Coordinates of C-alpha atoms in Angstrom, one line a residue:
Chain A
X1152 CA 17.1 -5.8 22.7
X1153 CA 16.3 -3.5 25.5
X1154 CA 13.4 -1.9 24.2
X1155 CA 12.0 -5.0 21.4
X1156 CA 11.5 -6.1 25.3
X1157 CA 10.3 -3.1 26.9
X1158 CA 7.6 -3.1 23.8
X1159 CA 6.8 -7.0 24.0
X1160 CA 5.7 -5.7 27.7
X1161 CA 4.0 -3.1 27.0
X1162 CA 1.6 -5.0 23.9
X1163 CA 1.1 -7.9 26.5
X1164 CA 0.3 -6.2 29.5
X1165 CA -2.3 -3.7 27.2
X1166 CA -3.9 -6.9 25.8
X1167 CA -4.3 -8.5 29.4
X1168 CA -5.9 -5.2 30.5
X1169 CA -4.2 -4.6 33.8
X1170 CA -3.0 -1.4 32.8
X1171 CA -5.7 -1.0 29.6
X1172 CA -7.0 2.1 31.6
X1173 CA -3.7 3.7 31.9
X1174 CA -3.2 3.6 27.9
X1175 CA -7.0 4.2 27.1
X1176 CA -6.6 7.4 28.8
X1177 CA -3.1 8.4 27.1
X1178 CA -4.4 7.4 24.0
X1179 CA -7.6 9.7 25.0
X1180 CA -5.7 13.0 25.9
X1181 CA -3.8 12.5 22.2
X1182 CA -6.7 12.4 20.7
X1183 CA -7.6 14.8 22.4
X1184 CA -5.5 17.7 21.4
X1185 CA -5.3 15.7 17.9
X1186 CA -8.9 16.7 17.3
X1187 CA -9.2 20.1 16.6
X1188 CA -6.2 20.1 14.6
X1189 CA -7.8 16.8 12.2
X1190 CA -10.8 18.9 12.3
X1191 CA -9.1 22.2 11.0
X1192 CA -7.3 20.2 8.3
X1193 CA -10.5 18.1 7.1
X1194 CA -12.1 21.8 7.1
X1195 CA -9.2 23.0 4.6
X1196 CA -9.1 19.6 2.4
X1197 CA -12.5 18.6 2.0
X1198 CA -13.7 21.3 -0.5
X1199 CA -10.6 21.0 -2.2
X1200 CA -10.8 17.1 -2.6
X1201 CA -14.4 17.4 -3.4
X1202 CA -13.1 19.5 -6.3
X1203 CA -10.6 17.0 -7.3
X1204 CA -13.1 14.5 -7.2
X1205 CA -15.9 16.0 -9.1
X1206 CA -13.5 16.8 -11.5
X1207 CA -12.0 13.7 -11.5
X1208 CA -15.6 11.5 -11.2
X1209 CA -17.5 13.5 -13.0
X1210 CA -18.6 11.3 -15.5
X1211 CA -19.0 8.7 -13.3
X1212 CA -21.6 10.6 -10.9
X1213 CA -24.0 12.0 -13.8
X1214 CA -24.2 7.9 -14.4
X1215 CA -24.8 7.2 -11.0
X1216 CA -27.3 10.5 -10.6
X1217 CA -28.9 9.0 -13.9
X1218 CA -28.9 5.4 -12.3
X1219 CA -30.3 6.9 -8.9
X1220 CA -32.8 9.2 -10.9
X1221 CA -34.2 6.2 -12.6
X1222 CA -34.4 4.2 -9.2
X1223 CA -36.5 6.9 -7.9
X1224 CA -38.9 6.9 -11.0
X1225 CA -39.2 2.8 -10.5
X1226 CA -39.6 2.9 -6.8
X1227 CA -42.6 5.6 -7.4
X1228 CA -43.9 3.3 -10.5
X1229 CA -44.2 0.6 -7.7
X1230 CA -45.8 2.4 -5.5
X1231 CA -48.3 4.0 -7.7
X1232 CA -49.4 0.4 -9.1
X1233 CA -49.7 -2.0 -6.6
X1234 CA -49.7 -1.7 -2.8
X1235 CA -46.6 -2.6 -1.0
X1236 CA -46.6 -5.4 1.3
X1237 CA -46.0 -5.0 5.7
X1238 CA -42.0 -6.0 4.9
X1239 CA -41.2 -4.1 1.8
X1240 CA -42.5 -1.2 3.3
X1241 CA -40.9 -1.5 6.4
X1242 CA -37.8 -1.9 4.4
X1243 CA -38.2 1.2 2.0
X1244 CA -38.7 3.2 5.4
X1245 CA -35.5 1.7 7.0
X1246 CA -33.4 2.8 3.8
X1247 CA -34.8 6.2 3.7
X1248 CA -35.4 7.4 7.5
X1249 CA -33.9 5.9 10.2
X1250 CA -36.7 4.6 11.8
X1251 CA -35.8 1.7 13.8
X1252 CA -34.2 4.5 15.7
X1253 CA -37.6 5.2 17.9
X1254 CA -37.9 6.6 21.2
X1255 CA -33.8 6.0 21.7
X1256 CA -32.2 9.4 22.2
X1257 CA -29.5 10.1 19.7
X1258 CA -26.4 12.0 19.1
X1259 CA -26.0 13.7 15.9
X1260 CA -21.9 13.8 14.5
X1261 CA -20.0 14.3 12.1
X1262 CA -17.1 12.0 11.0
X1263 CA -13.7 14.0 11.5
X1264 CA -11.3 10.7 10.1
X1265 CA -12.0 7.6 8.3
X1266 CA -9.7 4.7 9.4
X1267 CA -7.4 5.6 10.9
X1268 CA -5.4 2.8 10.9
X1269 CA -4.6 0.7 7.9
X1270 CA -5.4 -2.4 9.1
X1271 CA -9.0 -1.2 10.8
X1272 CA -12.4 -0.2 9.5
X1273 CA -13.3 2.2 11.8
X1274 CA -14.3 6.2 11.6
X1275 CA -13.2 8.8 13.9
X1276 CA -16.8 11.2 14.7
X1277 CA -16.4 14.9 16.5
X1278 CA -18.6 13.6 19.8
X1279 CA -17.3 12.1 22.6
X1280 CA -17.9 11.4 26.4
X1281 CA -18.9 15.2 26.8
X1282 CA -21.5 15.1 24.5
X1283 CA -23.2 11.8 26.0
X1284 CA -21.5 9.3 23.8
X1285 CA -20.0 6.2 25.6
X1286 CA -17.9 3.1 24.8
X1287 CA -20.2 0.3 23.1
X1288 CA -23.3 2.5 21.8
X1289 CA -24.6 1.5 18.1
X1290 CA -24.0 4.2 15.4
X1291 CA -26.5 4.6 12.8
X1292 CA -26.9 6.5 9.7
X1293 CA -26.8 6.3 5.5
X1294 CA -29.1 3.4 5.5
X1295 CA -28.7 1.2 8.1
X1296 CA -26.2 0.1 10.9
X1297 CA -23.1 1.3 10.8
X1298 CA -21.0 0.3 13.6
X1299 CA -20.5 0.6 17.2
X1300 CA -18.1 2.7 19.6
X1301 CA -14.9 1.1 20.4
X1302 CA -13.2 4.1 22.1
X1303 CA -14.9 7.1 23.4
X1304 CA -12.7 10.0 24.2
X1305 CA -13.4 13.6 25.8
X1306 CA -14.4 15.2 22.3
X1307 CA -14.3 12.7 20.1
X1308 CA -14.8 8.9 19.4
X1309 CA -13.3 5.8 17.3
X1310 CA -16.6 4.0 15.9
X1311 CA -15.7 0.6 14.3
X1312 CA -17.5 0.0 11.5
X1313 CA -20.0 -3.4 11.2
X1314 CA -17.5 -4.5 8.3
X1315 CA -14.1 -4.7 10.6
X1316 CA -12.9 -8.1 11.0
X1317 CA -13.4 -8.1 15.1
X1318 CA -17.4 -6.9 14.5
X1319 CA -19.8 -9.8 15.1
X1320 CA -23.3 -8.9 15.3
X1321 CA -26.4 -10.5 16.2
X1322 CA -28.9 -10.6 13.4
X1323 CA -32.4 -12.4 12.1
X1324 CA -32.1 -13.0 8.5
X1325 CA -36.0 -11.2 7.9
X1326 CA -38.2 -9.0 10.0
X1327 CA -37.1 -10.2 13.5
X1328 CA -40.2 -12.3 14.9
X1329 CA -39.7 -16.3 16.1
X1330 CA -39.4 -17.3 12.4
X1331 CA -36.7 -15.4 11.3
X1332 CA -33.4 -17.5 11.0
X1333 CA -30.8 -16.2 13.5
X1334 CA -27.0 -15.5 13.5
X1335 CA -24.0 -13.5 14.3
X1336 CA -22.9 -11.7 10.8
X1337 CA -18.8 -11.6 11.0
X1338 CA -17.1 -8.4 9.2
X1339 CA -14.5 -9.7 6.7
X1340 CA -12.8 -6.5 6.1
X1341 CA -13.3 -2.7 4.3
X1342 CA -14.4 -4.4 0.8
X1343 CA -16.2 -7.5 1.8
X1344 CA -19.7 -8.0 2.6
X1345 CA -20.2 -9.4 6.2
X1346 CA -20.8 -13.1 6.5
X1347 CA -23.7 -14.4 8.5
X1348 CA -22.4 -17.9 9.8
X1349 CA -24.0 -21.0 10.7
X1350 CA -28.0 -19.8 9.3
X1351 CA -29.8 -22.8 10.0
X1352 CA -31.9 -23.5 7.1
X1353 CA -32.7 -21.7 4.0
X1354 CA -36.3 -20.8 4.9
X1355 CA -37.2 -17.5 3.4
X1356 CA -34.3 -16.8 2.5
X1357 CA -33.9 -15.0 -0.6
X1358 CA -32.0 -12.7 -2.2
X1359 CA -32.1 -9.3 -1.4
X1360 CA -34.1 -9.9 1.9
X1361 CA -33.0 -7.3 4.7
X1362 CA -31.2 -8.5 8.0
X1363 CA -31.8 -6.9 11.3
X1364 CA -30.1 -7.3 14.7
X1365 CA -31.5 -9.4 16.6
X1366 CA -32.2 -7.4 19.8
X1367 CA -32.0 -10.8 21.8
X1368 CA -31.1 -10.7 25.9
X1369 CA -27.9 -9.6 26.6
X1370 CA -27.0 -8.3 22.6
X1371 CA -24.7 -5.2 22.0
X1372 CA -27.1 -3.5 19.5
X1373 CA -31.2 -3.0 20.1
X1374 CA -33.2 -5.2 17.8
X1375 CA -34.9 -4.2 14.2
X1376 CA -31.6 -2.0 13.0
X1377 CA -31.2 -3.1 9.3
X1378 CA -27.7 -4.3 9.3
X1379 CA -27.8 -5.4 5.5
X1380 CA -29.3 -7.3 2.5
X1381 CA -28.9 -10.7 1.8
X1382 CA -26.4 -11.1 -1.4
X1383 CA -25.5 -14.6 -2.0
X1384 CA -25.6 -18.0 0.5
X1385 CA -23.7 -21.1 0.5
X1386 CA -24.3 -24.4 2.6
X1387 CA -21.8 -25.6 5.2
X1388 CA -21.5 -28.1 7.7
X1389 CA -22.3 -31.5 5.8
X1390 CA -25.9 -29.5 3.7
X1391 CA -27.8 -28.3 7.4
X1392 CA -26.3 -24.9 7.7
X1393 CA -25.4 -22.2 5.3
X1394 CA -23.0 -19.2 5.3
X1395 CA -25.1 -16.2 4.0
X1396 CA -23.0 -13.2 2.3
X1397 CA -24.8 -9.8 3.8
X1398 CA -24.2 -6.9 1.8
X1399 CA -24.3 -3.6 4.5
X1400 CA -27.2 -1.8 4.3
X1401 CA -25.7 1.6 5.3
X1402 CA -23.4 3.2 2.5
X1403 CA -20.3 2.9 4.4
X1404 CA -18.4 5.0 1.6
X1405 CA -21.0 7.8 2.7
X1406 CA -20.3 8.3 6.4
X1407 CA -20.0 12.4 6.8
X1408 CA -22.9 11.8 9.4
X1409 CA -24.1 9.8 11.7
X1410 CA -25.9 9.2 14.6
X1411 CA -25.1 7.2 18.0
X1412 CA -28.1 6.0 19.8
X1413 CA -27.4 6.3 23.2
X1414 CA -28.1 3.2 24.2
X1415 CA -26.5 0.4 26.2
X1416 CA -27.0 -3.0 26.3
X1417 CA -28.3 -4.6 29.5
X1418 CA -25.9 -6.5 31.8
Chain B
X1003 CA 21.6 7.4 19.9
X1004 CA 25.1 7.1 19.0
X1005 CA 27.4 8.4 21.7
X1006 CA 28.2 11.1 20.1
X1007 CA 25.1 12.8 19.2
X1008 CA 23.7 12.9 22.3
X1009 CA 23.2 16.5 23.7
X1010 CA 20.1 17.7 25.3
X1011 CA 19.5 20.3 22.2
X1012 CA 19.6 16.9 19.8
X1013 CA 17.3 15.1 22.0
X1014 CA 14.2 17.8 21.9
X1015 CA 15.0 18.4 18.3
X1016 CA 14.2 14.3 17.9
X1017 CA 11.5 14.6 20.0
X1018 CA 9.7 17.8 18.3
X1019 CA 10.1 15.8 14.9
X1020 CA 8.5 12.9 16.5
X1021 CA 5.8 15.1 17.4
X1022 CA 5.3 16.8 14.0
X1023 CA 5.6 13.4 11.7
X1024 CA 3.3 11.9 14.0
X1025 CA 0.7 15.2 13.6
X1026 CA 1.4 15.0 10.0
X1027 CA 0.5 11.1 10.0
X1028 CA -2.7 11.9 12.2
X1029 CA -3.9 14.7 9.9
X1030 CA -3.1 15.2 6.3
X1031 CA -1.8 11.7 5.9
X1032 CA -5.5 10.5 6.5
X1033 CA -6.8 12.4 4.4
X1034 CA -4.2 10.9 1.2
X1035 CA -6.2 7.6 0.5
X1036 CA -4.8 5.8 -2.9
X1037 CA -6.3 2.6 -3.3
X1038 CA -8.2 2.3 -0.5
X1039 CA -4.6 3.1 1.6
X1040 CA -3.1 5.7 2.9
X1041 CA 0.3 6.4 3.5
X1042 CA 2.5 5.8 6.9
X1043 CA 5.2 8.3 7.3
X1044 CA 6.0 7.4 10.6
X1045 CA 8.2 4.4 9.6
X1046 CA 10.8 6.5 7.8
X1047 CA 11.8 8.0 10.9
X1048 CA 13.7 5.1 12.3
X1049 CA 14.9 4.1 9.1
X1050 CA 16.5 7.4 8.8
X1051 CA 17.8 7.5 12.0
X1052 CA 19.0 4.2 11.9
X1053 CA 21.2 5.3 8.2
X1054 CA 22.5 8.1 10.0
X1055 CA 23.3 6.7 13.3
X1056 CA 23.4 3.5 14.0
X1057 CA 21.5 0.3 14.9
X1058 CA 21.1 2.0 18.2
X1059 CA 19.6 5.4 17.7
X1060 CA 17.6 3.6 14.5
X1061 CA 15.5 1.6 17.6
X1062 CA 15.5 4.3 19.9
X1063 CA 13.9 6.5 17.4
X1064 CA 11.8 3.8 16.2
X1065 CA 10.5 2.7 19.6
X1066 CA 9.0 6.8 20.3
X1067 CA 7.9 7.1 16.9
X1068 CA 6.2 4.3 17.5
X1069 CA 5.1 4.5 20.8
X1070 CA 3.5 8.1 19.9
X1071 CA 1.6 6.4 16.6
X1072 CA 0.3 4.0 19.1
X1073 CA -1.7 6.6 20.7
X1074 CA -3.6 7.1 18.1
X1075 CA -4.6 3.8 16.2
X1076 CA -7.3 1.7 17.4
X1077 CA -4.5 -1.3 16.7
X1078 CA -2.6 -3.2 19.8
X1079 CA -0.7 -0.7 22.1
X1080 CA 2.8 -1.1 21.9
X1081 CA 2.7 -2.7 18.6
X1082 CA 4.0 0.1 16.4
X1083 CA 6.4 0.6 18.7
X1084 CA 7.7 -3.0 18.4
X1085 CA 8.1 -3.2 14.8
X1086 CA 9.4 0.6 14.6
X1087 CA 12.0 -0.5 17.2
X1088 CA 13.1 -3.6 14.9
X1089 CA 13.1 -1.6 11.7
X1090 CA 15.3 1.6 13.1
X1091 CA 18.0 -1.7 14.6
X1092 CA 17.6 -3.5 10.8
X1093 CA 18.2 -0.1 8.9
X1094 CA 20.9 0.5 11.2
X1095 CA 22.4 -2.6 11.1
X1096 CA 22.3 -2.2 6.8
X1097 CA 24.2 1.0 7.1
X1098 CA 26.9 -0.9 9.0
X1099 CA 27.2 -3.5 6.7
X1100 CA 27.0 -1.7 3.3
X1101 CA 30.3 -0.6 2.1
X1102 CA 29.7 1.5 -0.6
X1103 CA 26.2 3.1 -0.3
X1104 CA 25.2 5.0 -3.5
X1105 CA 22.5 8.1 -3.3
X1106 CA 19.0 6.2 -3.5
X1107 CA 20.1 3.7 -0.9
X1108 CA 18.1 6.2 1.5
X1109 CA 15.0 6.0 -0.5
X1110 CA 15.3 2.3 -1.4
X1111 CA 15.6 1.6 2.1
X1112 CA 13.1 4.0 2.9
X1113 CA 11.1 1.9 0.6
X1114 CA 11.4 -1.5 1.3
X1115 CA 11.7 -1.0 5.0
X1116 CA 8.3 0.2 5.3
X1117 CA 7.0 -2.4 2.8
X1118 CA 8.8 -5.0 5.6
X1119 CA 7.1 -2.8 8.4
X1120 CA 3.9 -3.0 7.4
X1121 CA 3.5 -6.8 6.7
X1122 CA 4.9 -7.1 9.9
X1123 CA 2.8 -5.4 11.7
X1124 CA -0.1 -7.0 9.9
X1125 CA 1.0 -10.3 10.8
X1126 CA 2.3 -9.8 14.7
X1127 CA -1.1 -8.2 14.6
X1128 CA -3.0 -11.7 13.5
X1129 CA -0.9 -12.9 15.8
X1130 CA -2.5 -10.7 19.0
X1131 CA -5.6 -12.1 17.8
X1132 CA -6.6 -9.1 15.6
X1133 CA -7.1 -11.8 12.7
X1134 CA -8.8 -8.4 10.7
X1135 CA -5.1 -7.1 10.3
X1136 CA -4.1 -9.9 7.6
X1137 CA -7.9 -9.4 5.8
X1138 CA -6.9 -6.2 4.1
X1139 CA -5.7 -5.3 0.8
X1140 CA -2.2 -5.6 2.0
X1141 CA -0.6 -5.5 -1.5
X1142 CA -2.0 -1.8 -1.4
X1143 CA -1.2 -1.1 2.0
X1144 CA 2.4 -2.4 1.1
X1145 CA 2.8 -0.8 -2.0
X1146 CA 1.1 3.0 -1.0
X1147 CA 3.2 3.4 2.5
X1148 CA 6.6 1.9 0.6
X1149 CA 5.8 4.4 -2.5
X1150 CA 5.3 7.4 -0.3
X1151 CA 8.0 6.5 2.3
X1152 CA 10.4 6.3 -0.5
X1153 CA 9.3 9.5 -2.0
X1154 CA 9.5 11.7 2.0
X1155 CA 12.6 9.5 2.6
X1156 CA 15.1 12.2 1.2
X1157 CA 13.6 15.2 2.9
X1158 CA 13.1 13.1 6.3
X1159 CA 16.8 12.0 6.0
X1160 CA 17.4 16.0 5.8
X1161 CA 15.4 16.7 8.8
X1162 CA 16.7 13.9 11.0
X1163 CA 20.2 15.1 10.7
X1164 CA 19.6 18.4 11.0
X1165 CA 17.5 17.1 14.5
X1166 CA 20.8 15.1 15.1
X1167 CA 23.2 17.2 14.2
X1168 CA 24.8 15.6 11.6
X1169 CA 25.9 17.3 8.9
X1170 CA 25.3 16.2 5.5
X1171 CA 28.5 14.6 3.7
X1172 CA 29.5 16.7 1.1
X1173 CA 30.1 14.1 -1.7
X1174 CA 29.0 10.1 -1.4
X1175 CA 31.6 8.1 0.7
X1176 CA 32.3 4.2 2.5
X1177 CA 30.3 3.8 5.2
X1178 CA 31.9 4.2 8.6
X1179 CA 30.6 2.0 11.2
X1180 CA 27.5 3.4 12.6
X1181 CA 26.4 4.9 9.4
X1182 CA 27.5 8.2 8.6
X1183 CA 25.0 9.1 5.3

């Protein structure tokens, strides 16, 4: 009884963050010496489980080479017979550099855990405060948006991805400019798409379409990041408002590295 | 711990397996992903402890194994250590009630303990307002950590009373109050 009490305290007081500081850092020296010795055994495993799985999926990637292969040839179809149009291109470019990045300074990483927790969406990268990365900066990489930093430790960092169920992000549903529908895109989970809530009109919407974040005053990620593609919508709220399905953009089954923009957002 | 197990040599033996299941957990246990889920050794250890030695020790073991897990999940502090401390007392509180426990009691328990454990924690989870906890496949979460649990339970039950100092009973007998497996 003693300690289902002592524990009851402990969750409480950690949630009302009087002595978050105290567990944030205990939790950071664990991870701390945990490191090195996740990275040693991801060193050992990796090839080995590659082998496995090429073994194991091999079938299934000479489809999916053959599928990309044949992607490729379209895309290059398209490009040779008719001019692309200011949005496509911008949103070939997005998929295939990372340039919404611009003049923000990055860090490069590589991911050292993925979910750690059951009940989380999150990825544990090999840079932390020493390396410039801090609590709340945007992580980037395999397409698009990935997620953002949740804890940030001397050598290493917990990034939760943009499909946890606590992510919200700001996002225009198009090229952000004044037309663009607006609205926060909930995470539902590891193998759900995000849910853009409350879109006020169907406007250009269409299938496909890429959504941004937003970038707006006071948001926790810089504006024109694709975030993901528009799968499916519904309406809502008595036929003025619609729940749109956002498939991510980045490959969030692909995250061996990533960038963190060193960025914070303004007060 | 029950009263008499308690020595200073039993108490860092505990605490170094802690320390080891919990590295295990943090290492090659993320690495094992079936179904989207990967195992989560750490709850056999108060099961364990609890068959061995009591209600008591079971929630003692369960609150530090838990405690330690919380360091290293993104997840509420405290919480592991909450439902580890609940399911070391329940296991021990089976062993006292069972009269005649057969050989896979350990591994059943081992089993269906965790399955219990990690629904648990889902929902008390919901319940701190980490509503994310109760949107995952928890039928493979459930199933994966009570299939593996059930599957380290025997060694783990080894370990523990070696860490203890228990010997193992030579052949299956009645449960003595406490637990004595």
């Amino acid at each position: 009884m003693v300690l289902v009490l002592v524990s009851l305290t402990i969750v409480t007081v950690d949630q009302t963050s009087q002595t978050h500081h105290l567990t944030a850092g205990a939790k950071s020296v664990a991870d701390d010496v945990l490191s090195p010795l996740r990275s040693a055994v991801d060193d050992v495993l990796h090839p080995v489980g590659d082998l496995f799985a090429g073994a194991v999926h091999y079938g299934a990637l000479q489809t999916e080479n053959q599928k990309l292969q044949a992607e490729i040839g379209q895309l290059r179809q398209r490009q040779d017979e008719q001019p692309f149009d200011e949005e496509q291109l911008r949103e070939l470019l997005a998929l295939q550099n990372l340039p919404f990045v611009g003049d923000v300074p990055t860090v490069g990483a590589q991911t050292t855990a993925v979910d750690v927790s059951n009940f989380d969406a999150d990825v544990t990268i090999d840079k932390g405060r020493d390396d410039g990365v801090a609590y709340g900066m945007p992580v980037v990489g395999a397409g698009g948006l990935v997620g953002q930093v949740v804890e940030a430790d001397h050598r290493s960092s917990i990034v939760q991805l943009i499909v946890d169920g606590q992510s919200k992000i700001g996002v225009t549903l198009g090229v952000p400019a004044a037309a663009s529908p607006t609205a926060v895109a909930q995470g539902q989970g590891q193998r759900s798409p995000l849910l853009a809530v409350f879109v006020a009109g169907s406007a250009g919407l269409r299938k496909g379409r890429l959504v941004y974040t937003d970038g707006l005053e006071g948001a926790a990620f810089p504006g024109g990041i694709p975030v993901g593609r528009v799968a499916s919508w519904r309406t809502v709220a008595g036929g003025t408002q619609l729940n749109v399905s956002v498939t991510p953009a980045a490959n969030l089954g692909q995250l061996r590295y990533l960038e963190v923009l060193q960025w914070e957002p303004t007060p | 711990m029950g009263a008499d197990a308690v020595t200073p040599g039993s108490v860092v033996r505990v605490a170094v397996l802690i320390g080891a299941v919990v590295v295990l957990q943090g290492t090659l246990g993320l690495e094992l992903r079936i179904a989207g889920a990967h195992p989560e050794v750490g709850w056999v250890l108060p099961i364990c402890a609890g068959l061995v030695a009591g209600p008591e020790a079971g929630a003692v073991v369960g609150f530090v194994t838990g405690l330690a897990t919380d360091l290293l999940v993104p997840t509420p502090f405290g919480l592991s250590a909450l439902v580890a401390c609940l399911l070391g007392f329940a296991a021990g509180r089976l062993a006292t009630t069972l009269s005649d426990p057969g050989p896979a009691v350990v591994p059943l328990a081992a089993a269906a303990g965790s399955a219990v454990a990690a629904m648990l924690y889902a929902v008390l989870g919901a319940v701190l307002g980490q509503d994310q906890m109760l949107r995952v496949d928890l039928g493979a979460v459930v199933g994966v950590v009570g299939v593996t649990n059930a599957v380290v339970a025997l060694p783990a039950n080894r370990a523990l009373r070696w860490a203890l100092g228990r010997a193992a009973p030579r052949r299956r007998r009645s449960a003595a109050p406490g637990g004595r497996w």
